Tab-separated table of C-alpha atoms and ligand atoms in Angstrom:
chain	number	residue	atom	x	y	z
A	852	UNK	CA	7.836	13.231	3.137
A	853	UNK	CA	6.002	14.507	-0.302
A	854	UNK	CA	3.842	11.704	-1.682
A	855	UNK	CA	1.623	11.538	-4.760
A	856	UNK	CA	-1.627	9.956	-3.961
A	857	UNK	CA	-1.901	9.975	-0.465
A	858	UNK	CA	-2.139	12.773	1.993
A	859	UNK	CA	-0.639	12.418	5.755
A	860	UNK	CA	-1.202	14.750	8.769
A	861	UNK	CA	-0.202	14.053	12.781
A	862	UNK	CA	-2.322	15.305	15.359
A	863	UNK	CA	-2.992	14.551	18.947
A	864	UNK	CA	-0.636	11.219	18.200
A	865	UNK	CA	-2.251	9.760	15.522
A	866	UNK	CA	-1.484	9.725	12.059
A	867	UNK	CA	-4.145	9.954	9.619
A	868	UNK	CA	-3.229	8.885	5.774
A	869	UNK	CA	-5.918	9.745	3.238
A	870	UNK	CA	-6.213	8.157	-0.220
A	871	UNK	CA	-6.241	11.148	-2.174
A	872	UNK	CA	-7.492	10.535	-5.806
A	873	UNK	CA	-10.965	12.195	-5.192
A	874	UNK	CA	-11.950	12.295	-8.905
A	875	UNK	CA	-11.171	8.325	-9.360
A	876	UNK	CA	-12.613	7.400	-6.105
A	877	UNK	CA	-9.427	6.972	-4.618
A	878	UNK	CA	-8.798	3.765	-6.876
A	879	UNK	CA	-5.797	2.123	-5.623
A	880	UNK	CA	-2.743	2.334	-7.967
A	881	UNK	CA	0.491	0.536	-7.039
A	882	UNK	CA	2.186	3.814	-6.125
A	883	UNK	CA	-0.591	4.679	-3.583
A	884	UNK	CA	-0.291	1.556	-2.381
A	885	UNK	CA	3.465	1.700	-1.607
A	886	UNK	CA	2.804	5.424	-0.517
A	887	UNK	CA	1.086	3.997	2.551
A	888	UNK	CA	3.529	1.528	3.330
A	889	UNK	CA	5.887	3.977	3.628
A	890	UNK	CA	3.886	6.669	5.827
A	891	UNK	CA	3.533	3.550	7.986
A	892	UNK	CA	7.451	3.074	8.190
A	893	UNK	CA	7.745	6.652	9.280
A	894	UNK	CA	5.788	6.010	12.557
A	895	UNK	CA	6.715	2.332	13.420
A	896	UNK	CA	9.540	3.287	15.946
A	897	UNK	CA	7.967	6.927	16.973
A	898	UNK	CA	6.573	6.680	20.758
A	899	UNK	CA	4.542	9.414	20.273
A	900	UNK	CA	2.318	7.901	17.966
A	901	UNK	CA	-0.511	5.812	18.976
A	902	UNK	CA	-2.437	4.648	16.277
A	903	UNK	CA	-3.357	5.107	12.579
A	904	UNK	CA	-6.566	6.039	10.683
A	905	UNK	CA	-6.776	5.522	6.873
A	906	UNK	CA	-9.898	6.898	4.713
A	907	UNK	CA	-10.342	8.432	1.494
A	908	UNK	CA	-10.813	11.960	0.538
A	909	UNK	CA	-14.331	13.228	-0.201
A	910	UNK	CA	-17.580	11.757	0.968
A	911	UNK	CA	-18.148	9.472	-1.658
A	912	UNK	CA	-15.534	6.835	-1.377
A	913	UNK	CA	-13.174	5.078	0.658
A	914	UNK	CA	-11.904	3.408	-2.321
A	915	UNK	CA	-13.268	2.190	-5.098
A	916	UNK	CA	-11.222	-0.615	-6.020
A	917	UNK	CA	-7.853	-1.354	-7.269
A	918	UNK	CA	-7.321	0.778	-10.531
A	919	UNK	CA	-8.935	-1.320	-13.279
A	920	UNK	CA	-7.176	1.283	-15.644
A	921	UNK	CA	-3.772	0.433	-14.587
A	922	UNK	CA	-3.889	-3.261	-14.760
A	923	UNK	CA	-6.558	-3.558	-17.592
A	924	UNK	CA	-3.986	-4.655	-20.098
A	925	UNK	CA	-1.800	-7.190	-17.594
A	926	UNK	CA	-0.290	-10.471	-18.521
A	927	UNK	CA	-0.326	-13.019	-16.070
A	928	UNK	CA	3.107	-12.412	-14.960
A	929	UNK	CA	2.227	-8.582	-14.379
A	930	UNK	CA	-1.158	-9.436	-12.950
A	931	UNK	CA	0.546	-11.709	-10.228
A	932	UNK	CA	3.541	-8.760	-9.298
A	933	UNK	CA	1.107	-6.231	-8.483
A	934	UNK	CA	-0.880	-8.470	-6.457
A	935	UNK	CA	2.236	-9.576	-4.602
A	936	UNK	CA	3.896	-6.239	-4.177
A	937	UNK	CA	0.297	-5.001	-2.907
A	938	UNK	CA	-0.031	-8.008	-0.875
A	939	UNK	CA	3.029	-7.243	1.211
A	940	UNK	CA	1.649	-3.426	1.767
A	941	UNK	CA	-1.534	-5.166	3.266
A	942	UNK	CA	0.144	-7.786	5.272
A	943	UNK	CA	2.407	-4.742	6.885
A	944	UNK	CA	-1.063	-3.007	7.960
A	945	UNK	CA	-2.449	-6.498	9.421
A	946	UNK	CA	0.708	-6.849	11.368
A	947	UNK	CA	1.430	-3.326	12.297
A	948	UNK	CA	2.473	-2.998	15.643
A	949	UNK	CA	0.310	-0.151	16.340
A	950	UNK	CA	-3.439	0.088	15.577
A	951	UNK	CA	-4.714	0.927	12.372
A	952	UNK	CA	-8.307	1.949	12.047
A	953	UNK	CA	-10.320	2.164	8.510
A	954	UNK	CA	-12.588	5.046	8.814
A	955	UNK	CA	-14.575	4.401	5.610
A	956	UNK	CA	-16.395	7.226	3.928
A	957	UNK	CA	-18.392	5.723	1.231
A	958	UNK	CA	-17.413	2.943	-1.575
A	959	UNK	CA	-15.003	0.215	-0.223
A	960	UNK	CA	-15.098	-2.068	-3.487
A	961	UNK	CA	-12.744	-4.739	-4.142
A	962	UNK	CA	-9.508	-3.588	-3.328
A	963	UNK	CA	-10.789	-1.040	-1.315
A	964	UNK	CA	-12.733	-3.059	0.696
A	965	UNK	CA	-9.544	-5.717	1.360
A	966	UNK	CA	-7.581	-2.563	2.226
A	967	UNK	CA	-10.312	-2.015	5.083
A	968	UNK	CA	-9.957	-5.724	5.655
A	969	UNK	CA	-6.324	-5.680	6.313
A	970	UNK	CA	-6.873	-3.014	9.115
A	971	UNK	CA	-7.558	-4.146	12.657
A	972	UNK	CA	-10.745	-2.087	12.985
A	973	UNK	CA	-13.406	-0.641	10.529
A	974	UNK	CA	-15.657	2.156	11.465
A	975	UNK	CA	-18.177	2.967	8.742
A	976	UNK	CA	-20.148	6.027	7.998
A	977	UNK	CA	-24.130	5.852	7.013
A	978	UNK	CA	-22.972	5.976	3.501
A	979	UNK	CA	-20.236	3.472	3.547
A	980	UNK	CA	-21.336	0.824	1.061
A	981	UNK	CA	-18.525	-2.674	1.028
A	982	UNK	CA	-18.602	-5.040	-1.581
A	983	UNK	CA	-16.343	-7.514	-3.585
A	984	UNK	CA	-17.451	-7.303	-7.433
A	985	UNK	CA	-14.226	-8.123	-8.987
A	986	UNK	CA	-16.294	-11.424	-10.669
A	987	UNK	CA	-18.272	-8.582	-12.727
A	988	UNK	CA	-14.818	-8.187	-14.392
A	989	UNK	CA	-14.293	-11.794	-14.802
A	990	UNK	CA	-11.692	-11.413	-11.646
A	991	UNK	CA	-11.434	-12.849	-8.346
A	992	UNK	CA	-10.003	-10.174	-4.983
A	993	UNK	CA	-6.158	-10.138	-5.515
A	994	UNK	CA	-5.404	-8.779	-2.052
A	995	UNK	CA	-6.474	-11.562	0.156
A	996	UNK	CA	-10.105	-10.756	-0.158
A	997	UNK	CA	-11.054	-14.236	-0.219
A	998	UNK	CA	-9.151	-15.030	3.029
A	999	UNK	CA	-9.956	-11.908	5.120
A	1000	UNK	CA	-13.597	-11.766	4.072
A	1001	UNK	CA	-13.896	-15.582	5.459
A	1002	UNK	CA	-12.035	-14.586	8.841
A	1003	UNK	CA	-14.724	-11.701	9.387
A	1004	UNK	CA	-17.839	-12.651	7.846
A	1005	UNK	CA	-17.854	-16.663	7.847
A	1006	UNK	CA	-17.541	-18.985	4.761
A	1007	UNK	CA	-21.160	-19.077	3.711
A	1008	UNK	CA	-21.526	-15.153	3.551
A	1009	UNK	CA	-18.140	-14.913	1.860
A	1010	UNK	CA	-19.262	-17.347	-0.888
A	1011	UNK	CA	-21.992	-15.541	-1.528
A	1012	UNK	CA	-20.665	-11.866	-1.536
A	1013	UNK	CA	-17.857	-13.181	-3.668
A	1014	UNK	CA	-20.042	-14.556	-6.287
A	1015	UNK	CA	-22.701	-12.500	-6.598
A	1016	UNK	CA	-20.396	-9.346	-6.276
A	1017	UNK	CA	-23.369	-8.087	-4.462
A	1018	UNK	CA	-22.882	-4.528	-2.379
A	1019	UNK	CA	-23.712	-4.182	0.956
A	1020	UNK	CA	-24.394	-0.967	3.077
A	1021	UNK	CA	-23.403	-0.172	6.377
A	1022	UNK	CA	-25.907	-1.607	8.638
A	1023	UNK	CA	-25.494	-4.970	6.958
A	1024	UNK	CA	-21.634	-4.709	7.164
A	1025	UNK	CA	-22.219	-3.958	10.554
A	1026	UNK	CA	-24.805	-7.027	11.262
A	1027	UNK	CA	-22.316	-9.465	9.908
A	1028	UNK	CA	-19.213	-8.224	11.643
A	1029	UNK	CA	-17.394	-6.362	8.907
A	1030	UNK	CA	-18.003	-3.249	10.241
A	1031	UNK	CA	-17.088	-2.569	13.835
A	1032	UNK	CA	-19.763	0.405	14.022
A	1033	UNK	CA	-21.669	2.636	12.017
A	1034	UNK	CA	-21.815	6.545	12.728
A	1035	UNK	CA	-22.729	9.490	10.644
A	1036	UNK	CA	-20.199	10.659	8.266
A	1037	UNK	CA	-19.423	13.700	10.356
A	1038	UNK	CA	-18.502	11.672	13.590
A	1039	UNK	CA	-16.435	9.368	11.189
A	1040	UNK	CA	-13.046	10.310	12.096
A	1041	UNK	CA	-13.800	11.743	15.646
A	1042	UNK	CA	-14.808	8.077	16.251
A	1043	UNK	CA	-11.934	6.653	15.050
A	1044	UNK	CA	-9.925	9.427	17.134
A	1045	UNK	CA	-11.657	8.492	19.998
A	1046	UNK	CA	-11.329	5.212	20.011
A	1047	UNK	CA	-7.099	5.387	19.172
A	1048	UNK	CA	-7.012	8.132	22.285
A	1049	UNK	CA	-8.656	5.159	24.380
A	1050	UNK	CA	-6.337	2.357	22.857
A	1051	UNK	CA	-3.427	5.132	23.110
A	1052	UNK	CA	-3.680	5.027	27.090
A	1053	UNK	CA	-2.592	1.420	27.370
A	1054	UNK	CA	0.316	0.032	27.330
A	1055	UNK	CA	1.702	0.107	23.604
A	1056	UNK	CA	3.755	-2.798	23.991
A	1057	UNK	CA	0.437	-4.907	25.602
A	1058	UNK	CA	-0.991	-3.633	22.303
A	1059	UNK	CA	1.378	-4.794	20.088
A	1060	UNK	CA	1.271	-8.225	21.407
A	1061	UNK	CA	-2.768	-8.249	21.648
A	1062	UNK	CA	-2.325	-7.594	17.631
A	1063	UNK	CA	0.353	-10.290	17.116
A	1064	UNK	CA	-1.350	-12.671	19.597
A	1065	UNK	CA	-4.639	-12.520	17.072
A	1066	UNK	CA	-2.991	-12.503	13.943
A	1067	UNK	CA	-1.220	-15.595	14.768
A	1068	UNK	CA	-4.588	-17.454	15.124
A	1069	UNK	CA	-4.984	-16.941	11.365
A	1070	UNK	CA	-1.563	-17.946	10.697
A	1071	UNK	CA	-1.363	-21.439	9.513
A	1072	UNK	CA	2.733	-21.561	10.338
A	1073	UNK	CA	2.261	-20.441	14.240
A	1074	UNK	CA	0.169	-22.160	17.097
A	1075	UNK	CA	-1.908	-18.904	18.400
A	1076	UNK	CA	-2.298	-20.370	21.703
A	1077	UNK	CA	1.435	-20.845	21.941
A	1078	UNK	CA	2.264	-17.375	20.336
A	1079	UNK	CA	0.088	-15.623	23.025
A	1080	UNK	CA	1.587	-17.500	25.631
A	1081	UNK	CA	5.150	-16.355	24.632
A	1082	UNK	CA	3.784	-12.654	23.990
A	1083	UNK	CA	2.159	-12.670	27.912
A	1084	UNK	CA	5.496	-14.151	28.972
A	1085	UNK	CA	7.475	-11.259	27.141
A	1086	UNK	CA	5.773	-8.260	28.864
A	1087	UNK	CA	6.879	-9.510	32.107
A	1088	UNK	CA	9.867	-7.761	31.272
A	1089	UNK	CA	8.815	-4.568	30.398
A	1090	UNK	CA	8.811	-1.528	32.564
A	1091	UNK	CA	5.164	-0.981	31.343
A	1092	UNK	CA	4.168	-4.343	33.186
A	1093	UNK	CA	5.957	-2.726	36.252
A	1094	UNK	CA	4.467	0.833	35.974
A	1095	UNK	CA	0.663	-0.815	34.911
A	1096	UNK	CA	0.408	-3.044	37.887
A	1097	UNK	CA	2.462	-0.727	40.408
A	1098	UNK	CA	-0.299	2.133	39.247
A	1099	UNK	CA	-2.987	-0.236	40.099
A	1100	UNK	CA	-2.039	-0.700	43.690
A	1101	UNK	CA	-1.342	2.903	44.124
A	1102	UNK	CA	-4.830	3.620	42.828
A	1103	UNK	CA	-3.533	5.904	40.251
A	1104	UNK	CA	-3.620	5.996	36.278
A	1105	UNK	CA	-0.463	4.361	34.927
A	1106	UNK	CA	1.625	6.217	32.690
A	1107	UNK	CA	3.061	3.891	29.821
A	1108	UNK	CA	6.142	4.658	28.391
A	1109	UNK	CA	6.101	1.726	25.549
A	1110	UNK	CA	9.418	-0.162	27.204
B	1500	CO8	N1	-10.356	1.609	-11.056
B	1500	CO8	C1	-10.133	2.821	-11.818
B	1500	CO8	N2	-11.295	3.865	-11.973
B	1500	CO8	C2	-12.501	4.148	-11.305
B	1500	CO8	C3	-12.643	3.102	-10.422
B	1500	CO8	C4	-11.423	2.180	-10.224
B	1500	CO8	N3	-11.713	0.744	-9.649
B	1500	CO8	N4	-13.468	3.099	-9.543
B	1500	CO8	C5	-14.140	4.173	-10.311
B	1500	CO8	N5	-13.214	5.192	-11.166
B	1500	CO8	C6	-13.501	6.210	-11.787
B	1500	CO8	C7	-14.349	6.013	-12.897
B	1500	CO8	O1	-13.613	5.455	-14.044
B	1500	CO8	C8	-14.678	7.468	-13.184
B	1500	CO8	O2	-13.656	8.499	-13.416
B	1500	CO8	P1	-13.922	9.049	-14.909
B	1500	CO8	O3	-14.435	10.361	-14.342
B	1500	CO8	O4	-12.596	9.584	-15.467
B	1500	CO8	O5	-14.811	8.141	-15.907
B	1500	CO8	C9	-14.790	8.126	-11.962
B	1500	CO8	O6	-14.001	7.101	-10.764
B	1500	CO8	C10	-16.002	8.395	-11.066
B	1500	CO8	O7	-16.735	6.737	-10.960
B	1500	CO8	P2	-18.019	6.442	-11.622
B	1500	CO8	O8	-18.621	7.826	-12.741
B	1500	CO8	O9	-18.335	5.591	-12.267
B	1500	CO8	O10	-18.924	6.759	-10.161
B	1500	CO8	P3	-20.403	6.568	-10.301
B	1500	CO8	O11	-21.236	7.098	-8.852
B	1500	CO8	O12	-21.310	6.400	-11.622
B	1500	CO8	O13	-20.123	4.651	-9.823
B	1500	CO8	C11	-19.189	2.886	-8.576
B	1500	CO8	C12	-19.552	4.442	-8.453
B	1500	CO8	C13	-20.491	2.485	-8.477
B	1500	CO8	C14	-18.478	2.707	-7.414
B	1500	CO8	C15	-18.308	2.686	-10.064
B	1500	CO8	O14	-17.281	4.012	-10.147
B	1500	CO8	C16	-17.618	1.300	-9.866
B	1500	CO8	O15	-18.356	0.508	-10.040
B	1500	CO8	N6	-16.704	1.500	-9.730
B	1500	CO8	C17	-15.648	0.350	-10.094
B	1500	CO8	C18	-16.039	-0.840	-8.846
B	1500	CO8	C19	-15.152	-1.896	-9.245
B	1500	CO8	O16	-15.246	-2.748	-9.935
B	1500	CO8	N7	-14.138	-2.191	-7.887
B	1500	CO8	C20	-13.227	-3.317	-7.812
B	1500	CO8	C21	-12.185	-3.146	-8.942
B	1500	CO8	S1	-10.981	-4.913	-9.303
B	1500	CO8	C22	-10.149	-5.040	-7.885
B	1500	CO8	O17	-10.133	-4.000	-6.846
B	1500	CO8	C23	-9.217	-6.023	-7.695
B	1500	CO8	C24	-8.385	-6.467	-6.580
B	1500	CO8	C25	-7.496	-6.897	-6.268
B	1500	CO8	C26	-6.412	-6.577	-7.375
B	1500	CO8	C27	-5.025	-7.336	-7.102
B	1500	CO8	C28	-3.931	-6.813	-7.982
B	1500	CO8	C29	-4.007	-7.206	-9.874
């Protein structure tokens, strides 16, 4: 499929989606966000794909935010419409049935930081900078930054970052739990691929249920404990469960098929 603002590539069962507006520091316009959603849908039911990496083109930015030029003249209705449409794609990422890793290769600001937080895991390069600078524009985050930042770093630090608009470096993001780990820029994509390679050897349905159960914790309409029990029980009815336990007993590696 041809996209205007992203690049996609599949290698070793991993789909890499690269935000491709390097001159604009990969600022997120509405179409770019929609294209991420479309690219994800192409692999949802593809059993050969074990995971997804989201990254930015170039070595300066993952994404420096939502495209300020796109929404600078918007009124209330247009602003809300943009936030709702984009928010649905961010939710899709968070709830995706395969692991999504943000490989954060530079600035991840505003909507860019929010996009990393919608991903399941964030790996940062040493030059990465995170921040929610919307207050500098007289705005607040519109892609759930006020919610997901609290989930990742806690209320006090989230309020500080959201109200000061301060940028933090990769090490500080790691210390706060925003970044899972920090590696050199050269090691960024290899590290993300290695992690997805490891996850890809596990039972895909179990991975899907891990994602769903953890998400249930943060969903006010669900009880996470009940969701886990339901997901746990459902896995007993799968070929992967039979294969996993049989392989253990036969002292060999399991060959999961995602059924
Ligand atoms: N939107 C549009 N263009 C951008 C953005 C952006 N967020 N960030 C950078 N660019 C563009 C610049 O305008 C510039 O373009 P040009 O060469 O045509 O003038 C180009 O990218 C390079 O940027 P700089 O020259 O500014 O590069 P510097 O190295 O000097 O500075 C910074 C890098 C510090 C990252 C700087 O570009 C910056 O501060 N960018 C804006 C950061 C920001 O405020 N982000 C938050 C945006 S608001 C947001 O994300 C709200 C999310 C919720 C929206 C919900 C829907 C409504």
